[in-house]
Every structure is written in C-alpha cells, then in structure tokens.
Amino acid sequence: MALIYLASQSPRRRQLLEQLGVPHETLLPGPEEDAEALEQQLAGELPDDYVRRVTRAKLQAAQLRLTRRGLGVLPVLCSDTTVALGREILGKPEDPDDALRILRRLSGHTHRVLTAVSLAWPGGEAQAVSVSHVRFAAIPELALQRYVGSGEPMGKAGAYAIQGRIAAWIEHMEGSYSGIMGLPLFETAQLLRQAGIEA
C-alpha cells in the first residue's frame, strides 16, 4: 500500500525515495498531458525562480491528475532539477549536438545544481530547495564526444548524470549528492515529517 504518490518518471527519484523507506506509487502524466510544456523557461527567469515555479506547476498538475482519476487522497511529492551556470539555465539537451554544447560550457567551470521538492498533503503544502556546487575539470573533447555517444546525457538537466561516467571528471562537489541526482533526501525527509510521515 502506497503511503505517498511520487509524480515523477525518474527511476533515480524512485530509487532515492526507496532509500528513505517510504512506500510510494508513481503518479505519471497521461497521454493527454503535455508534461514537457511545464518546463518551459520564462524570459529573464532566474534559475531559483524557475526551479521553484516548475516544481509547483508539476505538483498542481499531479493534484489535478489525482482528482481526475478518482484516486485515494494521499500526499503527492514532486521534484525538479536544474543546472545553472551563473544566471544561465542549462536544461535537458535537445539532441547530441546540444548536449556537447552544454558540456563544453560546463567543462573547467563550477556550476550550481538546484533541486526543488514540493509536497502536498491533506491540509498542507510545502516546498524546499537544495543548492549544490559542482566543478568539472577541463574535459578533453574526445572524452566529451564519447560521453555524449553513450546516450547518458539525454533527458538530463545539464546533460549529465552525476552517478554515471561523467563522475570521472568531477573535481569538486559541495552540497547534496542526492539533490544532484534529483531528490535531496534531507529536504525531502523534512517535508515528509511536516506531513506527519516519518522517513
């Protein structure tokens, strides 16, 4: 029996929630929903504002989904991760060439990874944001091309997965490893406790 709904298609988020020992079921968008449209950036939007807004929009969409499907009233958890270089948001790559462009921008620099988590439960709603810093060493062009060729960057903010091959080039990291993966466990556990769920 699920204790909460996780409104995310990410297997990493499921894995991290399992690490907390929280029983859950996924609450995924139907074919009639344009989930990607929720992630469109607004003109001039800063990374912190963006990740908060998108996560809140995902939560609202999931709550509507819950009502439409007539499912049991359970807490709903949503999350969104974005990668920022200064004020610039580096989202999911559109194609391999775009992935290469993003990774070249990150190579040899420190960037931020912001992950917002929103939780709604009967009688309440709360949000938290985890901010981490990641520095890549200068990555040779051939290594970048091999990484992109592996297919791993596709569908991932900033065109990389910290738990994947790119970890060989991470020179320094501070913050939340689980947050960089997509679900910061400390902040998530705090939100669950607010809803009366022990994690």
PDB file of C-alpha atoms in Angstrom:
ATOM      1  CA  MET A   1       0.000   0.000   0.000  1.00  0.00           C
ATOM      2  CA  ALA A   2       1.402   3.395  -1.035  1.00  0.00           C
ATOM      3  CA  LEU A   3       1.963   5.999   1.624  1.00  0.00           C
ATOM      4  CA  ILE A   4       2.532   8.769  -0.938  1.00  0.00           C
ATOM      5  CA  TYR A   5       2.336   9.381  -4.664  1.00  0.00           C
ATOM      6  CA  LEU A   6       5.564  10.280  -6.467  1.00  0.00           C
ATOM      7  CA  ALA A   7       4.725  12.369  -9.520  1.00  0.00           C
ATOM      8  CA  SER A   8       7.939  11.691 -11.420  1.00  0.00           C
ATOM      9  CA  GLN A   9       9.056   9.468 -14.269  1.00  0.00           C
ATOM     10  CA  SER A  10      12.642   9.421 -12.980  1.00  0.00           C
ATOM     11  CA  PRO A  11      13.897   5.998 -11.867  1.00  0.00           C
ATOM     12  CA  ARG A  12      16.546   7.811  -9.805  1.00  0.00           C
ATOM     13  CA  ARG A  13      13.896   9.593  -7.756  1.00  0.00           C
ATOM     14  CA  ARG A  14      12.126   6.299  -7.122  1.00  0.00           C
ATOM     15  CA  GLN A  15      15.401   4.759  -6.007  1.00  0.00           C
ATOM     16  CA  LEU A  16      16.137   7.651  -3.648  1.00  0.00           C
ATOM     17  CA  LEU A  17      12.648   7.545  -2.136  1.00  0.00           C
ATOM     18  CA  GLU A  18      13.088   3.811  -1.594  1.00  0.00           C
ATOM     19  CA  GLN A  19      16.325   4.638   0.224  1.00  0.00           C
ATOM     20  CA  LEU A  20      14.224   6.611   2.734  1.00  0.00           C
ATOM     21  CA  GLY A  21      11.955   3.586   3.143  1.00  0.00           C
ATOM     22  CA  VAL A  22       8.825   5.482   2.119  1.00  0.00           C
ATOM     23  CA  PRO A  23       6.213   3.277   0.377  1.00  0.00           C
ATOM     24  CA  HIS A  24       5.044   5.011  -2.780  1.00  0.00           C
ATOM     25  CA  GLU A  25       3.394   4.675  -6.155  1.00  0.00           C
ATOM     26  CA  THR A  26       4.138   6.744  -9.233  1.00  0.00           C
ATOM     27  CA  LEU A  27       1.516   9.170 -10.465  1.00  0.00           C
ATOM     28  CA  LEU A  28       2.524   9.703 -14.081  1.00  0.00           C
ATOM     29  CA  PRO A  29       1.046  12.046 -16.697  1.00  0.00           C
ATOM     30  CA  GLY A  30      -1.404  10.579 -19.172  1.00  0.00           C
ATOM     31  CA  PRO A  31      -1.073  10.939 -22.957  1.00  0.00           C
ATOM     32  CA  GLU A  32      -3.416  13.939 -22.844  1.00  0.00           C
ATOM     33  CA  GLU A  33      -0.956  15.927 -20.712  1.00  0.00           C
ATOM     34  CA  ASP A  34       1.930  17.987 -22.092  1.00  0.00           C
ATOM     35  CA  ALA A  35       4.366  17.437 -19.226  1.00  0.00           C
ATOM     36  CA  GLU A  36       7.295  18.963 -21.134  1.00  0.00           C
ATOM     37  CA  ALA A  37       5.428  22.268 -21.508  1.00  0.00           C
ATOM     38  CA  LEU A  38       5.635  22.786 -17.739  1.00  0.00           C
ATOM     39  CA  GLU A  39       9.426  23.026 -18.020  1.00  0.00           C
ATOM     40  CA  GLN A  40       9.482  25.913 -20.493  1.00  0.00           C
ATOM     41  CA  GLN A  41      11.607  28.783 -19.200  1.00  0.00           C
ATOM     42  CA  LEU A  42      10.096  32.258 -18.992  1.00  0.00           C
ATOM     43  CA  ALA A  43      12.023  35.189 -20.476  1.00  0.00           C
ATOM     44  CA  GLY A  44      14.564  36.535 -17.991  1.00  0.00           C
ATOM     45  CA  GLU A  45      13.663  33.949 -15.354  1.00  0.00           C
ATOM     46  CA  LEU A  46      16.406  33.234 -12.817  1.00  0.00           C
ATOM     47  CA  PRO A  47      17.341  29.622 -12.016  1.00  0.00           C
ATOM     48  CA  ASP A  48      15.985  29.709  -8.435  1.00  0.00           C
ATOM     49  CA  ASP A  49      12.652  31.188  -9.544  1.00  0.00           C
ATOM     50  CA  TYR A  50      12.477  28.723 -12.430  1.00  0.00           C
ATOM     51  CA  VAL A  51      13.011  25.558 -10.397  1.00  0.00           C
ATOM     52  CA  ARG A  52      10.508  26.661  -7.730  1.00  0.00           C
ATOM     53  CA  ARG A  53       7.848  27.584 -10.303  1.00  0.00           C
ATOM     54  CA  VAL A  54       8.243  24.414 -12.368  1.00  0.00           C
ATOM     55  CA  THR A  55       8.083  22.167  -9.302  1.00  0.00           C
ATOM     56  CA  ARG A  56       4.942  23.930  -8.065  1.00  0.00           C
ATOM     57  CA  ALA A  57       3.388  23.588 -11.548  1.00  0.00           C
ATOM     58  CA  LYS A  58       4.223  19.876 -11.581  1.00  0.00           C
ATOM     59  CA  LEU A  59       2.574  19.494  -8.180  1.00  0.00           C
ATOM     60  CA  GLN A  60      -0.594  21.274  -9.312  1.00  0.00           C
ATOM     61  CA  ALA A  61      -0.760  19.100 -12.438  1.00  0.00           C
ATOM     62  CA  ALA A  62      -0.328  15.966 -10.313  1.00  0.00           C
ATOM     63  CA  GLN A  63      -3.098  17.033  -7.933  1.00  0.00           C
ATOM     64  CA  LEU A  64      -5.460  17.548 -10.889  1.00  0.00           C
ATOM     65  CA  ARG A  65      -4.437  14.117 -12.195  1.00  0.00           C
ATOM     66  CA  LEU A  66      -5.256  12.597  -8.812  1.00  0.00           C
ATOM     67  CA  THR A  67      -8.716  14.164  -8.809  1.00  0.00           C
ATOM     68  CA  ARG A  68      -9.480  13.247 -12.448  1.00  0.00           C
ATOM     69  CA  ARG A  69      -8.535   9.623 -11.867  1.00  0.00           C
ATOM     70  CA  GLY A  70     -10.539   9.400  -8.643  1.00  0.00           C
ATOM     71  CA  LEU A  71      -7.592   8.003  -6.714  1.00  0.00           C
ATOM     72  CA  GLY A  72      -7.298   7.869  -2.942  1.00  0.00           C
ATOM     73  CA  VAL A  73      -6.293  11.037  -1.144  1.00  0.00           C
ATOM     74  CA  LEU A  74      -2.603  10.621  -0.357  1.00  0.00           C
ATOM     75  CA  PRO A  75       0.315  13.067  -0.157  1.00  0.00           C
ATOM     76  CA  VAL A  76       1.844  13.929  -3.542  1.00  0.00           C
ATOM     77  CA  LEU A  77       5.578  14.572  -3.979  1.00  0.00           C
ATOM     78  CA  CYS A  78       7.143  16.369  -6.966  1.00  0.00           C
ATOM     79  CA  SER A  79      10.670  17.447  -7.764  1.00  0.00           C
ATOM     80  CA  ASP A  80      12.570  19.300 -10.458  1.00  0.00           C
ATOM     81  CA  THR A  81      16.302  19.719 -11.015  1.00  0.00           C
ATOM     82  CA  THR A  82      18.020  22.434 -12.985  1.00  0.00           C
ATOM     83  CA  VAL A  83      21.654  23.193 -13.723  1.00  0.00           C
ATOM     84  CA  ALA A  84      22.776  26.826 -13.739  1.00  0.00           C
ATOM     85  CA  LEU A  85      25.974  28.467 -14.897  1.00  0.00           C
ATOM     86  CA  GLY A  86      25.700  31.936 -13.400  1.00  0.00           C
ATOM     87  CA  ARG A  87      22.226  33.179 -14.367  1.00  0.00           C
ATOM     88  CA  GLU A  88      22.021  30.811 -17.351  1.00  0.00           C
ATOM     89  CA  ILE A  89      19.795  27.726 -17.088  1.00  0.00           C
ATOM     90  CA  LEU A  90      21.236  24.671 -18.818  1.00  0.00           C
ATOM     91  CA  GLY A  91      18.281  22.370 -19.320  1.00  0.00           C
ATOM     92  CA  LYS A  92      17.863  18.981 -20.951  1.00  0.00           C
ATOM     93  CA  PRO A  93      19.680  18.756 -24.284  1.00  0.00           C
ATOM     94  CA  GLU A  94      17.550  18.769 -27.408  1.00  0.00           C
ATOM     95  CA  ASP A  95      19.929  16.451 -29.306  1.00  0.00           C
ATOM     96  CA  PRO A  96      23.535  15.162 -29.112  1.00  0.00           C
ATOM     97  CA  ASP A  97      24.929  18.413 -30.572  1.00  0.00           C
ATOM     98  CA  ASP A  98      23.137  20.403 -27.883  1.00  0.00           C
ATOM     99  CA  ALA A  99      24.471  18.008 -25.224  1.00  0.00           C
ATOM    100  CA  LEU A 100      28.016  18.660 -26.475  1.00  0.00           C
ATOM    101  CA  ARG A 101      27.416  22.427 -26.383  1.00  0.00           C
ATOM    102  CA  ILE A 102      26.181  22.256 -22.766  1.00  0.00           C
ATOM    103  CA  LEU A 103      29.030  20.026 -21.599  1.00  0.00           C
ATOM    104  CA  ARG A 104      31.627  22.259 -23.242  1.00  0.00           C
ATOM    105  CA  ARG A 105      30.145  25.170 -21.259  1.00  0.00           C
ATOM    106  CA  LEU A 106      30.440  23.188 -18.001  1.00  0.00           C
ATOM    107  CA  SER A 107      33.950  21.854 -18.646  1.00  0.00           C
ATOM    108  CA  GLY A 108      36.524  23.542 -16.411  1.00  0.00           C
ATOM    109  CA  HIS A 109      33.901  25.545 -14.506  1.00  0.00           C
ATOM    110  CA  THR A 110      31.838  25.413 -11.321  1.00  0.00           C
ATOM    111  CA  HIS A 111      28.081  25.314 -11.754  1.00  0.00           C
ATOM    112  CA  ARG A 112      25.074  25.096  -9.444  1.00  0.00           C
ATOM    113  CA  VAL A 113      22.558  22.286  -9.295  1.00  0.00           C
ATOM    114  CA  LEU A 114      19.208  23.366  -7.861  1.00  0.00           C
ATOM    115  CA  THR A 115      16.588  20.788  -6.951  1.00  0.00           C
ATOM    116  CA  ALA A 116      13.211  21.883  -5.638  1.00  0.00           C
ATOM    117  CA  VAL A 117      10.882  19.457  -3.861  1.00  0.00           C
ATOM    118  CA  SER A 118       7.176  20.128  -3.325  1.00  0.00           C
ATOM    119  CA  LEU A 119       4.845  18.072  -1.165  1.00  0.00           C
ATOM    120  CA  ALA A 120       1.081  18.448  -0.844  1.00  0.00           C
ATOM    121  CA  TRP A 121      -0.952  16.556   1.726  1.00  0.00           C
ATOM    122  CA  PRO A 122      -4.480  16.903   3.072  1.00  0.00           C
ATOM    123  CA  GLY A 123      -4.376  20.229   4.880  1.00  0.00           C
ATOM    124  CA  GLY A 124      -0.949  21.421   3.807  1.00  0.00           C
ATOM    125  CA  GLU A 125       1.679  22.116   1.159  1.00  0.00           C
ATOM    126  CA  ALA A 126       5.386  22.922   1.447  1.00  0.00           C
ATOM    127  CA  GLN A 127       8.447  23.337  -0.737  1.00  0.00           C
ATOM    128  CA  ALA A 128      12.202  23.148  -0.173  1.00  0.00           C
ATOM    129  CA  VAL A 129      15.179  23.830  -2.431  1.00  0.00           C
ATOM    130  CA  SER A 130      18.598  22.188  -2.314  1.00  0.00           C
ATOM    131  CA  VAL A 131      21.532  24.045  -3.911  1.00  0.00           C
ATOM    132  CA  SER A 132      24.806  22.248  -4.641  1.00  0.00           C
ATOM    133  CA  HIS A 133      28.007  23.280  -6.432  1.00  0.00           C
ATOM    134  CA  VAL A 134      29.847  21.024  -8.851  1.00  0.00           C
ATOM    135  CA  ARG A 135      33.191  21.710 -10.513  1.00  0.00           C
ATOM    136  CA  PHE A 136      34.282  19.830 -13.601  1.00  0.00           C
ATOM    137  CA  ALA A 137      37.943  19.595 -14.532  1.00  0.00           C
ATOM    138  CA  ALA A 138      38.731  20.555 -18.111  1.00  0.00           C
ATOM    139  CA  ILE A 139      37.292  17.651 -20.106  1.00  0.00           C
ATOM    140  CA  PRO A 140      39.047  16.738 -23.377  1.00  0.00           C
ATOM    141  CA  GLU A 141      36.877  16.986 -26.480  1.00  0.00           C
ATOM    142  CA  LEU A 142      37.226  13.272 -27.234  1.00  0.00           C
ATOM    143  CA  ALA A 143      36.014  12.374 -23.737  1.00  0.00           C
ATOM    144  CA  LEU A 144      33.014  14.680 -24.185  1.00  0.00           C
ATOM    145  CA  GLN A 145      32.160  13.085 -27.519  1.00  0.00           C
ATOM    146  CA  ARG A 146      32.416   9.588 -26.047  1.00  0.00           C
ATOM    147  CA  TYR A 147      30.157  10.581 -23.157  1.00  0.00           C
ATOM    148  CA  VAL A 148      27.556  12.062 -25.471  1.00  0.00           C
ATOM    149  CA  GLY A 149      27.866   8.976 -27.681  1.00  0.00           C
ATOM    150  CA  SER A 150      26.922   6.805 -24.692  1.00  0.00           C
ATOM    151  CA  GLY A 151      23.475   8.423 -24.724  1.00  0.00           C
ATOM    152  CA  GLU A 152      23.646   9.131 -20.991  1.00  0.00           C
ATOM    153  CA  PRO A 153      23.301  12.944 -21.240  1.00  0.00           C
ATOM    154  CA  MET A 154      19.938  12.822 -22.985  1.00  0.00           C
ATOM    155  CA  GLY A 155      16.914  13.699 -20.876  1.00  0.00           C
ATOM    156  CA  LYS A 156      19.064  15.081 -18.053  1.00  0.00           C
ATOM    157  CA  ALA A 157      19.383  18.668 -16.852  1.00  0.00           C
ATOM    158  CA  GLY A 158      22.847  19.980 -17.687  1.00  0.00           C
ATOM    159  CA  ALA A 159      23.369  16.980 -19.990  1.00  0.00           C
ATOM    160  CA  TYR A 160      24.878  14.725 -17.340  1.00  0.00           C
ATOM    161  CA  ALA A 161      24.148  12.243 -14.571  1.00  0.00           C
ATOM    162  CA  ILE A 162      26.445  12.548 -11.558  1.00  0.00           C
ATOM    163  CA  GLN A 163      26.102   8.829 -10.827  1.00  0.00           C
ATOM    164  CA  GLY A 164      27.304   8.000 -14.358  1.00  0.00           C
ATOM    165  CA  ARG A 165      30.542   8.079 -16.343  1.00  0.00           C
ATOM    166  CA  ILE A 166      30.976  11.848 -16.046  1.00  0.00           C
ATOM    167  CA  ALA A 167      31.902  11.388 -12.358  1.00  0.00           C
ATOM    168  CA  ALA A 168      35.471  10.717 -13.513  1.00  0.00           C
ATOM    169  CA  TRP A 169      35.750  14.431 -14.356  1.00  0.00           C
ATOM    170  CA  ILE A 170      34.157  15.912 -11.228  1.00  0.00           C
ATOM    171  CA  GLU A 171      36.956  17.736  -9.441  1.00  0.00           C
ATOM    172  CA  HIS A 172      34.932  19.071  -6.508  1.00  0.00           C
ATOM    173  CA  MET A 173      31.387  18.917  -5.187  1.00  0.00           C
ATOM    174  CA  GLU A 174      29.684  20.535  -2.221  1.00  0.00           C
ATOM    175  CA  GLY A 175      26.086  20.174  -1.218  1.00  0.00           C
ATOM    176  CA  SER A 176      23.695  17.269  -1.613  1.00  0.00           C
ATOM    177  CA  TYR A 177      24.721  14.295  -3.756  1.00  0.00           C
ATOM    178  CA  SER A 178      21.133  13.011  -3.725  1.00  0.00           C
ATOM    179  CA  GLY A 179      19.959  16.519  -4.635  1.00  0.00           C
ATOM    180  CA  ILE A 180      22.220  16.495  -7.691  1.00  0.00           C
ATOM    181  CA  MET A 181      20.770  13.091  -8.588  1.00  0.00           C
ATOM    182  CA  GLY A 182      17.285  14.593  -8.446  1.00  0.00           C
ATOM    183  CA  LEU A 183      15.808  14.220  -4.947  1.00  0.00           C
ATOM    184  CA  PRO A 184      17.609  15.754  -1.945  1.00  0.00           C
ATOM    185  CA  LEU A 185      16.980  13.282   0.854  1.00  0.00           C
ATOM    186  CA  PHE A 186      17.458  15.669   3.775  1.00  0.00           C
ATOM    187  CA  GLU A 187      14.970  18.240   2.460  1.00  0.00           C
ATOM    188  CA  THR A 188      12.552  15.515   1.328  1.00  0.00           C
ATOM    189  CA  ALA A 189      12.579  13.875   4.773  1.00  0.00           C
ATOM    190  CA  GLN A 190      11.918  17.272   6.387  1.00  0.00           C
ATOM    191  CA  LEU A 191       8.881  17.849   4.161  1.00  0.00           C
ATOM    192  CA  LEU A 192       7.550  14.355   4.853  1.00  0.00           C
ATOM    193  CA  ARG A 193       7.836  14.980   8.591  1.00  0.00           C
ATOM    194  CA  GLN A 194       5.788  18.174   8.184  1.00  0.00           C
ATOM    195  CA  ALA A 195       3.078  15.977   6.664  1.00  0.00           C
ATOM    196  CA  GLY A 196       3.327  13.549   9.604  1.00  0.00           C
ATOM    197  CA  ILE A 197       5.265  10.916   7.657  1.00  0.00           C
ATOM    198  CA  GLU A 198       8.401   9.552   9.283  1.00  0.00           C
ATOM    199  CA  ALA A 199      11.297   8.967   6.905  1.00  0.00           C
TER     200      ALA A 199
END
